[in-house]
PDB file of C-alpha atoms in Angstrom:
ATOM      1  CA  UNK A   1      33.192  14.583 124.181  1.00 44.00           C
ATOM      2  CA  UNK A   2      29.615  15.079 125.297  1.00 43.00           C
ATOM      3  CA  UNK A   3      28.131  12.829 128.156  1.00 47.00           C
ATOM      4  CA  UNK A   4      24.546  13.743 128.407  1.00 50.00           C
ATOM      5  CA  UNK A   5      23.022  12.657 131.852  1.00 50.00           C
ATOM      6  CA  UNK A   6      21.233   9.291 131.151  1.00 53.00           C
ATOM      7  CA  UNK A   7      17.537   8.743 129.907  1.00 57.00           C
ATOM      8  CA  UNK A   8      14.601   7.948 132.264  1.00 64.00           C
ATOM      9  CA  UNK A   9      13.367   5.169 131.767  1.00 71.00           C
ATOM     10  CA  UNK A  10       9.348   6.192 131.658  1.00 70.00           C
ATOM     11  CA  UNK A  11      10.919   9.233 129.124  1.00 74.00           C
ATOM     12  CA  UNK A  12      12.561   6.568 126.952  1.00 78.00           C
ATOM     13  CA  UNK A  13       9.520   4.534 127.107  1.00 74.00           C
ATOM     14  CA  UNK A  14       7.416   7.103 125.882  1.00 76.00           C
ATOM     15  CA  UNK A  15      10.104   8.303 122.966  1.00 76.00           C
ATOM     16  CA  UNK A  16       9.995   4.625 121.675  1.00 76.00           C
ATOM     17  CA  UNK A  17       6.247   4.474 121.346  1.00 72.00           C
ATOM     18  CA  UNK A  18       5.645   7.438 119.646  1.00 70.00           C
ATOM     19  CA  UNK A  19       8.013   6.289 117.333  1.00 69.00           C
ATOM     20  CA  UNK A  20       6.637   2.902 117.241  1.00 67.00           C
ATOM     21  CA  UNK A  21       3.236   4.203 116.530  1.00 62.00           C
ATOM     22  CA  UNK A  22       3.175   4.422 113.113  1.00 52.00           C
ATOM     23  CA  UNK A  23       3.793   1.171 112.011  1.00 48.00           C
ATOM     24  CA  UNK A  24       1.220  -1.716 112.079  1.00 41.00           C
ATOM     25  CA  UNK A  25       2.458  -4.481 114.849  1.00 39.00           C
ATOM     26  CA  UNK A  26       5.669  -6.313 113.629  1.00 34.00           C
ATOM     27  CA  UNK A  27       5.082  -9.597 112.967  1.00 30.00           C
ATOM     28  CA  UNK A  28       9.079 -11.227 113.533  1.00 34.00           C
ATOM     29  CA  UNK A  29       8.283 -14.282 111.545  1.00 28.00           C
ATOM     30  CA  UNK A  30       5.023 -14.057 109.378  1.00 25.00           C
ATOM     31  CA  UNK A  31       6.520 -18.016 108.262  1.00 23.00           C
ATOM     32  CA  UNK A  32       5.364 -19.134 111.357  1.00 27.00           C
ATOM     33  CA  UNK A  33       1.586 -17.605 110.964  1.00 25.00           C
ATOM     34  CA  UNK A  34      -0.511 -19.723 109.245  1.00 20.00           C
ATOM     35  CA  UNK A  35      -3.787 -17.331 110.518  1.00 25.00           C
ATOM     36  CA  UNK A  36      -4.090 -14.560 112.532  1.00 26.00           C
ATOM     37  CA  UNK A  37      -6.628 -15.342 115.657  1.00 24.00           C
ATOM     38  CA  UNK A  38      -6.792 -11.731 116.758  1.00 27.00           C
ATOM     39  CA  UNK A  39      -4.653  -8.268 116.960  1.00 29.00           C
ATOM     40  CA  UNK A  40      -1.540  -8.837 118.747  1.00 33.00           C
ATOM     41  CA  UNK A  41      -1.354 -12.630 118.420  1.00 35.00           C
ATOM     42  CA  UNK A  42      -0.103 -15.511 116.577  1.00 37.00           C
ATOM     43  CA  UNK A  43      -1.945 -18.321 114.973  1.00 34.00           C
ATOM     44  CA  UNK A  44       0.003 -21.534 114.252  1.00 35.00           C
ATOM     45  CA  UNK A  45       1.268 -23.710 111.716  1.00 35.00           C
ATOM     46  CA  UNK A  46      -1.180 -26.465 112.888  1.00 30.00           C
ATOM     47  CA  UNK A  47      -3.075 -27.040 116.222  1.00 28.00           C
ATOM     48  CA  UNK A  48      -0.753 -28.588 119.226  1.00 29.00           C
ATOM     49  CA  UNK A  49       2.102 -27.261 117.577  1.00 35.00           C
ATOM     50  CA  UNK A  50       3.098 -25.042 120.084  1.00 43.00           C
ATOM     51  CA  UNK A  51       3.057 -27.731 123.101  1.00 48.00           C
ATOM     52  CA  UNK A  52       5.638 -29.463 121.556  1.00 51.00           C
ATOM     53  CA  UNK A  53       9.176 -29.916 122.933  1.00 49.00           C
ATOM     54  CA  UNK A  54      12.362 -28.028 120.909  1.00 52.00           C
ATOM     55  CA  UNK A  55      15.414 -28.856 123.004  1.00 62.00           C
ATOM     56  CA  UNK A  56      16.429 -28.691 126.516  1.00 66.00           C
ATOM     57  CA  UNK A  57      19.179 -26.120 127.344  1.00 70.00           C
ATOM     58  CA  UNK A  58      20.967 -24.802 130.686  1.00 76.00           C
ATOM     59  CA  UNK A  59      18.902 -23.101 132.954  1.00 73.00           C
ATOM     60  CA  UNK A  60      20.314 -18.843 133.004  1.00 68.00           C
ATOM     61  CA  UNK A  61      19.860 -15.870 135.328  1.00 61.00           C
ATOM     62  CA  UNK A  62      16.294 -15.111 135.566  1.00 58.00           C
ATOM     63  CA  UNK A  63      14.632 -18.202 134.173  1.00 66.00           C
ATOM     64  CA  UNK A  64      11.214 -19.071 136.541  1.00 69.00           C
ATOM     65  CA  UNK A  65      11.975 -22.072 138.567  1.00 71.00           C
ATOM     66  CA  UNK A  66       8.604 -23.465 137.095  1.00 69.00           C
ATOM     67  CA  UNK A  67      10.261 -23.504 133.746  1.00 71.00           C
ATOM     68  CA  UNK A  68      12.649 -25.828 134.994  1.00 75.00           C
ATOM     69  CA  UNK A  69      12.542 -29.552 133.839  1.00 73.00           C
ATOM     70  CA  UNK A  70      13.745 -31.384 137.634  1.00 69.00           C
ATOM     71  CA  UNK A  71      13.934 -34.458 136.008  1.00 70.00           C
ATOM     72  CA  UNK A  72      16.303 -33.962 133.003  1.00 69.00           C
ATOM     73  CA  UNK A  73      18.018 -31.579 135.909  1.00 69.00           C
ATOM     74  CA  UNK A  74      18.390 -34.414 138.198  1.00 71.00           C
ATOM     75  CA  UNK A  75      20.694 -36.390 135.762  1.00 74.00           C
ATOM     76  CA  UNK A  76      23.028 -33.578 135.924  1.00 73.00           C
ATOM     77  CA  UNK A  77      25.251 -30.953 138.153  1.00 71.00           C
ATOM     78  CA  UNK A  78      23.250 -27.797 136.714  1.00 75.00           C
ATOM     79  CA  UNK A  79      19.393 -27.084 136.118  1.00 75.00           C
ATOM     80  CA  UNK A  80      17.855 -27.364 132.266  1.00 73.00           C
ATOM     81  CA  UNK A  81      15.204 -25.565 131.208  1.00 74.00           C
ATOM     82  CA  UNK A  82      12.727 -27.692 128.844  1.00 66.00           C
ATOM     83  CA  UNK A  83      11.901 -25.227 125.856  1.00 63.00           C
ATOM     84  CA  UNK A  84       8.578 -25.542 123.593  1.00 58.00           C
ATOM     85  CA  UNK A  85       8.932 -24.600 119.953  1.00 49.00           C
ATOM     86  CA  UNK A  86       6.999 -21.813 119.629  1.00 49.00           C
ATOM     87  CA  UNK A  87       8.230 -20.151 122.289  1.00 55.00           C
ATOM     88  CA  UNK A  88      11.845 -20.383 120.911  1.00 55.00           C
ATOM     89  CA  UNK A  89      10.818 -19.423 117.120  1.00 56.00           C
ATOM     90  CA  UNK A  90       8.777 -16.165 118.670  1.00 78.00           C
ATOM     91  CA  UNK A  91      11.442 -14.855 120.695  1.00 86.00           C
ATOM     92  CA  UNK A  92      13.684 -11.921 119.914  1.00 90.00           C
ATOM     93  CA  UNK A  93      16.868 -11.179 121.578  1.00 93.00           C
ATOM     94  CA  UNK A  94      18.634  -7.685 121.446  1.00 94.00           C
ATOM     95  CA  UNK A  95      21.852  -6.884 122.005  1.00 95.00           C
ATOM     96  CA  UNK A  96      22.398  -3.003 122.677  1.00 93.00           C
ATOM     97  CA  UNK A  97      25.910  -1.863 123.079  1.00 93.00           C
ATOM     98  CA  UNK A  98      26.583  -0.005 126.469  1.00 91.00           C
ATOM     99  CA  UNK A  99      30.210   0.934 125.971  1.00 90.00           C
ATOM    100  CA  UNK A 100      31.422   4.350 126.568  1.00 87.00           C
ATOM    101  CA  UNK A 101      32.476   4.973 122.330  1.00 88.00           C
ATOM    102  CA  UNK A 102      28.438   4.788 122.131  1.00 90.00           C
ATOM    103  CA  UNK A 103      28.148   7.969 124.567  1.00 90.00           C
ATOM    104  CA  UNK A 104      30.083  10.032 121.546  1.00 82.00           C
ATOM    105  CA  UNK A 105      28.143  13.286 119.913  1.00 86.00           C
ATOM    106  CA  UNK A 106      29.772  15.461 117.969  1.00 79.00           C
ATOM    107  CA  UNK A 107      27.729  18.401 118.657  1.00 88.00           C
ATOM    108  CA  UNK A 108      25.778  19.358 121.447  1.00 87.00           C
ATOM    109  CA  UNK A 109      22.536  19.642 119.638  1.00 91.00           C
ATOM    110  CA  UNK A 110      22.862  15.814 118.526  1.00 93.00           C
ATOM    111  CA  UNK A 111      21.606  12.988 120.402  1.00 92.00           C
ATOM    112  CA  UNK A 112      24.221  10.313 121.240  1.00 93.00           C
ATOM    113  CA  UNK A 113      24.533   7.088 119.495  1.00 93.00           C
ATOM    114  CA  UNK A 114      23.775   5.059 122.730  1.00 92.00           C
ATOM    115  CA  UNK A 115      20.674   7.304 123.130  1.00 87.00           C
ATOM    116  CA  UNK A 116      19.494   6.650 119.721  1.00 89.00           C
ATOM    117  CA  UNK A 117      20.330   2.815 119.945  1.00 92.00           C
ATOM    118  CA  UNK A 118      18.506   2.785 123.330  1.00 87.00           C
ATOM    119  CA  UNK A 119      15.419   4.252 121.713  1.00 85.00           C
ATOM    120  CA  UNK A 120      15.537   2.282 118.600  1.00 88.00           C
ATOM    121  CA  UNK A 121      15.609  -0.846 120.937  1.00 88.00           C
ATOM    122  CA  UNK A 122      12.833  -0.467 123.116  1.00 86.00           C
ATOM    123  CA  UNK A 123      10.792   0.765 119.782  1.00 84.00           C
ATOM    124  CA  UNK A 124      11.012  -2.614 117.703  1.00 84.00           C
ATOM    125  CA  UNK A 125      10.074  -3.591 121.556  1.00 85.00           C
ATOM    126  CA  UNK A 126       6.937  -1.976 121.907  1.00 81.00           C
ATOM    127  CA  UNK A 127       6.036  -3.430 118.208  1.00 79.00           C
ATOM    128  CA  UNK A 128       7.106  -7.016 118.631  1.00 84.00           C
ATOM    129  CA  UNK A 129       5.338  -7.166 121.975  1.00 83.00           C
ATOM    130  CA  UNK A 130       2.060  -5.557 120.922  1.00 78.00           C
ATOM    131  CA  UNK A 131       2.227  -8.276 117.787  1.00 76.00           C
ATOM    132  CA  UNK A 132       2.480 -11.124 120.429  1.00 80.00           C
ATOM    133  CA  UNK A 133       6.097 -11.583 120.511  1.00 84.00           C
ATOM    134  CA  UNK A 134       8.655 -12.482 123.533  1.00 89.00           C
ATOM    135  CA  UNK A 135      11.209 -10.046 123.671  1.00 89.00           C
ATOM    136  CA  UNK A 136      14.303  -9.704 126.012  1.00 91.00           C
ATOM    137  CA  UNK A 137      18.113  -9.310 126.052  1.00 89.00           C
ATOM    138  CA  UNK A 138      20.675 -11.414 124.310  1.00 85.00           C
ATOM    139  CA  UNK A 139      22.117 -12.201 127.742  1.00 80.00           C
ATOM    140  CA  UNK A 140      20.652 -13.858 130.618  1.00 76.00           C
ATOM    141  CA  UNK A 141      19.682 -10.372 132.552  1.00 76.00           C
ATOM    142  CA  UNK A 142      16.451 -10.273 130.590  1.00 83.00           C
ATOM    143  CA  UNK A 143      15.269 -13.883 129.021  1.00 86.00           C
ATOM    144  CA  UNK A 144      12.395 -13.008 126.401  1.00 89.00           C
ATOM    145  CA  UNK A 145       9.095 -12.581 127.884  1.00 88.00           C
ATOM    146  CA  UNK A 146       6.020 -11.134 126.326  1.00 87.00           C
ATOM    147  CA  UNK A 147       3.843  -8.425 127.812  1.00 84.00           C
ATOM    148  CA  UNK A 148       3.729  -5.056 128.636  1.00 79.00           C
ATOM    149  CA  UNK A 149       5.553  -6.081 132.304  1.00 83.00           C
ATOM    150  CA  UNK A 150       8.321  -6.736 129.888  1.00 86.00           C
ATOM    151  CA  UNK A 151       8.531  -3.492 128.089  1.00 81.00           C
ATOM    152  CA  UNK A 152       9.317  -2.048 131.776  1.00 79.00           C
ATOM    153  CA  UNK A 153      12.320  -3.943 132.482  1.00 83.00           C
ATOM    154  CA  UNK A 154      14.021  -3.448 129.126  1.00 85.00           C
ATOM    155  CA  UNK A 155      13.508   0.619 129.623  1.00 82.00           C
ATOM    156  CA  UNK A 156      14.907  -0.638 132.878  1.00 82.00           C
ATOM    157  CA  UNK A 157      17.645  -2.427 131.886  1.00 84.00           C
ATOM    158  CA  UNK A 158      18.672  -0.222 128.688  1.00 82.00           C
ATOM    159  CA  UNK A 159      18.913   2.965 131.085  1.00 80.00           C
ATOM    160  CA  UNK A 160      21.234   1.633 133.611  1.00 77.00           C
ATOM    161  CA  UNK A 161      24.675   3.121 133.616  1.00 73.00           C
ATOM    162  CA  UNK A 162      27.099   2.455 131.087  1.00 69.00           C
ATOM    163  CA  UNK A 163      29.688  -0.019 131.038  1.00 72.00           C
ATOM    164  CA  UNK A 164      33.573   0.682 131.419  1.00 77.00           C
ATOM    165  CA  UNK A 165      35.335  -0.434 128.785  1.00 80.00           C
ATOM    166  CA  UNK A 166      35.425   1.842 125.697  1.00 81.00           C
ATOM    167  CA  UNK A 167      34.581  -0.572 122.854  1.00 87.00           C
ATOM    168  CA  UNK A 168      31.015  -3.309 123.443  1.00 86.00           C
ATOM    169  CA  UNK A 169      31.442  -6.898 122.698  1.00 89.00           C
ATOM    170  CA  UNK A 170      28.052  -8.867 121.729  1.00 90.00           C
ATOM    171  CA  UNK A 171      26.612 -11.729 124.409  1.00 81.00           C
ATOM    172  CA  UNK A 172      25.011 -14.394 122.641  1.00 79.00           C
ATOM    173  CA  UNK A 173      25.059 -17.589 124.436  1.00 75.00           C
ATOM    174  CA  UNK A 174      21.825 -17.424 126.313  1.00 79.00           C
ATOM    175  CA  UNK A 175      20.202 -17.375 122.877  1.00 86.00           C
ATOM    176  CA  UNK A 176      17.247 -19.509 122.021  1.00 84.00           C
ATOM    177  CA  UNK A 177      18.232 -22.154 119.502  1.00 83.00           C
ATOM    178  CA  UNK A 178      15.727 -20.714 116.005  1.00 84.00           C
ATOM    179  CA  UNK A 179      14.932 -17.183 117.608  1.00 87.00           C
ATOM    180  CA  UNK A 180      15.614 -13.902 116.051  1.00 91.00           C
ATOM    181  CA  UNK A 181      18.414 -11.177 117.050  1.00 94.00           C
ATOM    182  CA  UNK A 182      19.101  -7.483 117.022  1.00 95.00           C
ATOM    183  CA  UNK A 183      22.392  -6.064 117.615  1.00 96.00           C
ATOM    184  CA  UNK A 184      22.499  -2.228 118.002  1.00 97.00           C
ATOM    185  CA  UNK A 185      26.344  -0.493 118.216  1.00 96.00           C
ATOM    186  CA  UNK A 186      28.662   1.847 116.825  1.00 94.00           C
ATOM    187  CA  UNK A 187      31.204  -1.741 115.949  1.00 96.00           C
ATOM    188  CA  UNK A 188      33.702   0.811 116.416  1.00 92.00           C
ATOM    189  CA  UNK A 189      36.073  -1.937 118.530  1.00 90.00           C
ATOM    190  CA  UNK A 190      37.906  -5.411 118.177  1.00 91.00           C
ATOM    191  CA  UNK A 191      35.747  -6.732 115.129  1.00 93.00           C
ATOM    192  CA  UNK A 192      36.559 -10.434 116.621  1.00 94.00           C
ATOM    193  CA  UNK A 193      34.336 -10.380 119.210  1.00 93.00           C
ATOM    194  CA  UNK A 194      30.974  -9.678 116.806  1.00 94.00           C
ATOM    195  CA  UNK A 195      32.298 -12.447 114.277  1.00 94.00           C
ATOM    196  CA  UNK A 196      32.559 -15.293 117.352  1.00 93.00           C
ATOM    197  CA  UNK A 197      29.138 -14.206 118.476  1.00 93.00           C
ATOM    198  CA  UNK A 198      27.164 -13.941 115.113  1.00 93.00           C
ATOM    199  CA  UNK A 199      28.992 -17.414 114.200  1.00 92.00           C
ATOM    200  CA  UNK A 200      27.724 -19.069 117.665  1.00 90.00           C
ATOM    201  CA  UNK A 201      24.292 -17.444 116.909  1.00 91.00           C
ATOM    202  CA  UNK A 202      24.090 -18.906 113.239  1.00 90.00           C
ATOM    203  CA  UNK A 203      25.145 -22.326 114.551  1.00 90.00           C
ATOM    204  CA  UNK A 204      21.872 -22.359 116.798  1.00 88.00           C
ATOM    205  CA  UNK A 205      19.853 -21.431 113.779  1.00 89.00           C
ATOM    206  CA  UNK A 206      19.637 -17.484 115.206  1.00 91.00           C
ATOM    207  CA  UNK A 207      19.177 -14.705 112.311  1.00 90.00           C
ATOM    208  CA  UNK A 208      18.842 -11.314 112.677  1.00 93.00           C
ATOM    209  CA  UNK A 209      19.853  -7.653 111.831  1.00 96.00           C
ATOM    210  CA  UNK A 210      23.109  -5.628 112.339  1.00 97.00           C
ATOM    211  CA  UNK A 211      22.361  -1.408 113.069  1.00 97.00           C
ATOM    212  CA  UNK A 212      25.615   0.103 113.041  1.00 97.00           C
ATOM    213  CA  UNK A 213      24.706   3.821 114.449  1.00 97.00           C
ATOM    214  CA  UNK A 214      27.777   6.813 113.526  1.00 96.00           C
ATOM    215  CA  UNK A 215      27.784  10.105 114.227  1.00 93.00           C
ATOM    216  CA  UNK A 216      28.286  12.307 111.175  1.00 93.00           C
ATOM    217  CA  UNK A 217      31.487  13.187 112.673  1.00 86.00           C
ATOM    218  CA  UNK A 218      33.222   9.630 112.257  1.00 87.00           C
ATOM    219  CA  UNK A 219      31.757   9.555 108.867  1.00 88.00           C
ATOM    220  CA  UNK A 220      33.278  13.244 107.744  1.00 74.00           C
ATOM    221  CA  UNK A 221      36.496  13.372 109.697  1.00 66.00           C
ATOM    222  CA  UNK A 222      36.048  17.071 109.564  1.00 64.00           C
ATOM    223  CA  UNK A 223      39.538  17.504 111.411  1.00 59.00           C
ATOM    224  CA  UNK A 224      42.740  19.727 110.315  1.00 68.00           C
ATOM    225  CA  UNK A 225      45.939  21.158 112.800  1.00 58.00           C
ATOM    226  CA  UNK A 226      46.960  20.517 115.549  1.00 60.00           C
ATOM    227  CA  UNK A 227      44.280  17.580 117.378  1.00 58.00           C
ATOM    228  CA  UNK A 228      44.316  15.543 120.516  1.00 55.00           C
ATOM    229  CA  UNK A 229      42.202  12.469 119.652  1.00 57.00           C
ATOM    230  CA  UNK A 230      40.782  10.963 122.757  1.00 55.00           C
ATOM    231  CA  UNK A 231      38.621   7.978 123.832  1.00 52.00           C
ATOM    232  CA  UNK A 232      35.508   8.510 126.053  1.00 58.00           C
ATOM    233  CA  UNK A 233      37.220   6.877 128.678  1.00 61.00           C
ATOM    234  CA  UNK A 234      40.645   8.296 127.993  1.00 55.00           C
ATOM    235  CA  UNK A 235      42.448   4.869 127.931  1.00 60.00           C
ATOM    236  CA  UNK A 236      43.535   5.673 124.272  1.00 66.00           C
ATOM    237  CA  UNK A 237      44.712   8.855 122.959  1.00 64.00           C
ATOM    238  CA  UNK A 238      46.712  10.675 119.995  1.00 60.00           C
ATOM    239  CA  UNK A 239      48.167  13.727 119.393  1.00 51.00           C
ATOM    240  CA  UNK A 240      48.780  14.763 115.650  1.00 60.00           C
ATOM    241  CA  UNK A 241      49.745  18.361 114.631  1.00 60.00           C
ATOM    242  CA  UNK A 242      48.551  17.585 111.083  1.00 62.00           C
ATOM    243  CA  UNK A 243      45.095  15.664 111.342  1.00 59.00           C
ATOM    244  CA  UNK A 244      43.995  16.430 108.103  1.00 57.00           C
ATOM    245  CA  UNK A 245      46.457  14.002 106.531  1.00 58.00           C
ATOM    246  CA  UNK A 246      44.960  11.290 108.655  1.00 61.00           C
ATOM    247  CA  UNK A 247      41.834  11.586 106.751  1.00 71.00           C
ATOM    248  CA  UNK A 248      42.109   9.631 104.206  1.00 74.00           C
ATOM    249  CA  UNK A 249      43.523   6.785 105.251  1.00 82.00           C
ATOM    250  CA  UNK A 250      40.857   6.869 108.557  1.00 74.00           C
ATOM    251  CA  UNK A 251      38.196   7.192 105.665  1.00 83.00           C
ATOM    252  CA  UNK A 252      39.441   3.883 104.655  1.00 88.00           C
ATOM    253  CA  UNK A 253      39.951   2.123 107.409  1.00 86.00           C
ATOM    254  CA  UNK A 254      36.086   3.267 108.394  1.00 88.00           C
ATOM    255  CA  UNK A 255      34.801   1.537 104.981  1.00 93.00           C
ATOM    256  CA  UNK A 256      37.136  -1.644 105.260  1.00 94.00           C
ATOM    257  CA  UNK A 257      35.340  -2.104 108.727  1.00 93.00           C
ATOM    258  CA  UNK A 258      31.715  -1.464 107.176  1.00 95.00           C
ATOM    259  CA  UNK A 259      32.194  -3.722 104.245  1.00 95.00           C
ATOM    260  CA  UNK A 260      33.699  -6.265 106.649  1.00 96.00           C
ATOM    261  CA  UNK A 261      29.911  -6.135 108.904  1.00 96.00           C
ATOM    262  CA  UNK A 262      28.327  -6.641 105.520  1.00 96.00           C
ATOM    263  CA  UNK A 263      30.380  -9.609 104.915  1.00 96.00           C
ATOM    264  CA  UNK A 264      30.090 -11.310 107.720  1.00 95.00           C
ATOM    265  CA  UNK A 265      26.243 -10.431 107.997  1.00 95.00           C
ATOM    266  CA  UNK A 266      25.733 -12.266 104.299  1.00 95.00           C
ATOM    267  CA  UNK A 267      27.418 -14.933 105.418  1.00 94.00           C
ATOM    268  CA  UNK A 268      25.662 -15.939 108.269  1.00 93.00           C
ATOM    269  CA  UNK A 269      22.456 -14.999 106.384  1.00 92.00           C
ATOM    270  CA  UNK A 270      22.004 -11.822 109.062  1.00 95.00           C
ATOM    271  CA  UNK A 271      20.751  -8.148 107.722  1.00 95.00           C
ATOM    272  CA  UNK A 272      22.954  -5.710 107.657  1.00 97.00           C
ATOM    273  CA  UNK A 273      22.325  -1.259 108.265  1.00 97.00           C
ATOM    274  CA  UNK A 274      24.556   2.282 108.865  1.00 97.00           C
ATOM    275  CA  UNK A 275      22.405   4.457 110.514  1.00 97.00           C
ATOM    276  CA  UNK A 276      23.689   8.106 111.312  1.00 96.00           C
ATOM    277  CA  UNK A 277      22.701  10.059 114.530  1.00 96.00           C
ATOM    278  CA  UNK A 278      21.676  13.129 112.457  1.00 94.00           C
ATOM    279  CA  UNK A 279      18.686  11.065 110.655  1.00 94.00           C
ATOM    280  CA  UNK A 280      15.237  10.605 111.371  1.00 86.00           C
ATOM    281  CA  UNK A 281      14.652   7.669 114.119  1.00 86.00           C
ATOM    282  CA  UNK A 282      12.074   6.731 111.876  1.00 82.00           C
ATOM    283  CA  UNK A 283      13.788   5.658 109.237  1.00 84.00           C
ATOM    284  CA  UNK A 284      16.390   2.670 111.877  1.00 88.00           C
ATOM    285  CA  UNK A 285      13.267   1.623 112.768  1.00 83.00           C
ATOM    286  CA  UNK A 286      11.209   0.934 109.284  1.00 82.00           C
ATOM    287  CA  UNK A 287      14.715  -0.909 108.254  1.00 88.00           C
ATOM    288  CA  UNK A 288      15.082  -2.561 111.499  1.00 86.00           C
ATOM    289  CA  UNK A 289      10.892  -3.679 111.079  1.00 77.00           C
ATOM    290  CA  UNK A 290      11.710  -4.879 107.220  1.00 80.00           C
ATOM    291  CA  UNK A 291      15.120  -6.416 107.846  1.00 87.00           C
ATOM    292  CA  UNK A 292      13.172  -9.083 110.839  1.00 83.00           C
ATOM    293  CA  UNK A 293      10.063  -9.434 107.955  1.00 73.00           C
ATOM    294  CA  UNK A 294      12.918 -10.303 105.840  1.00 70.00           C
ATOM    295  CA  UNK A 295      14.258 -13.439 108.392  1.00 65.00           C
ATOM    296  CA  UNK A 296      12.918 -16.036 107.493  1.00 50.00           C
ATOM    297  CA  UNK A 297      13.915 -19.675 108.483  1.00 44.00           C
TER     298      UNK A 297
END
């Protein structure tokens, strides 16, 4: 397996705006716009509308103590933050999987598929920030903030190390009741863990995209004899003298997982991608831009 020292932040930075760069700012919800007052912000659906109060929810990890509502707090044993409508329906969480099964390449010359999900993330970043947008993590690390200060601490926060367990489960419960989502991972792992957390996000009125990212390798199986298979943290492992008669039946097991992402994405009225570490970045990122045009509330 091939573990690539990780990604400076700055260097990441500047991969995802090139990329970025040649599509006009993304717009998450053009519903929302009645006009356009200038580049890189929104108009509204009617003045005052963006004053007015959505919902109060619990207080996370990183949340300004000005945001805090004292009063609603005081009637209870934690804090509550008092959230304005606009601010919830303009925000955009991302969820980019930091297990080890993301740090897979099979070949040297490839970039990794937590490389390319890291780049991918920051790019739809760079364009929902420059359009106006609050962007941040799906857990409370990074709430959604807008502003270039912002783009920082994702590179930041999407470089750190990577986490221990093999397979990533998504985090959804610091989501903004009507904001948007984008989850980024191989969905390699338990498939229960995504279903729970796409289920909580449609119950707060959260849509979004699904970018499953594969090496060409787990697509092809390209294995025959004698093979040790191995997980990048060595926890699992399998030794077959015969792995080309696995290959079929791993072929299958690869599709019943895709078409069960699919599913589950059309149910909860989420977007749905495969995106393969030996394509253009280019082309994640005009899908990922289309598939948030495409949620709308």
């Amino acid at each position: 397996m091939i573990q690539p020292a990780p990604a400076r932040p700055a260097g990441l930075r500047r991969k995802a705006e090139a990329l970025a760069a040649a599509l006009p700012p993304l717009l998450a919800d053009a519903r929302h716009l009645a006009m356009t007052v200038q580049m890189g912000e929104h108009g509204r659906r009617r003045a005052g509308i963006g004053d007015e109060f959505w919902q109060f929810r619990p207080a996370h990890a990183g949340d300004e103590a000005r945001a805090i509502d004292w009063r609603r707090s005081a009637r209870a044993d934690q804090h509550f933050v008092r959230e304005k409508e606009w601010h919830a329906a303009q925000s955009v969480h991302l969820w980019v999987d930091d297990a080890r099964s993301m740090e897979f390449s099979g070949d040297r010359n490839r970039t990794t598929k937590a490389d390319r999900a890291r780049l991918l993330a920051l790019a739809v970043s760079v364009l929902l920030i420059r359009a106006g947008e609050r962007v941040g993590l799906a857990d409370p690390v990074a709430p959604p903030r807008p502003g270039e200060v912002q783009l920082v601490r994702l590179a930041q926060t999407l470089t750190s190390p990577a986490g221990d367990a093999d397979y990533g489960a998504p985090e959804s419960r610091a989501m903004l009741t009507g904001s948007r989502a984008v989850f980024i991972s191989d969905f390699l792992g338990d498939p229960a863990p995504v279903e729970t957390a796409l289920t909580l996000a449609a119950d707060r009125g959260v849509q979004g995209a699904l970018l499953q990212i594969l090496d060409p390798v787990e697509e092809a199986f390209p294995f025959d004899g004698r093979t040790i298979f191995e997980s990048m943290t060595g926890a699992i492992r399998h030794e077959t003298r015969r792995a080309g008669d696995l290959r079929e039946r791993y072929r299958a097991r690869l599709a019943e997982r895709k078409d069960r992402l699919a599913t589950l994405a059309r149910r909860v009225g989420w977007q749905y991608s495969i995106h393969h570490t030996d394509r253009p970045a280019q082309e994640a990122l005009l899908w990922l831009y289309r598939a948030l045009e495409r949620v709308r509330r």
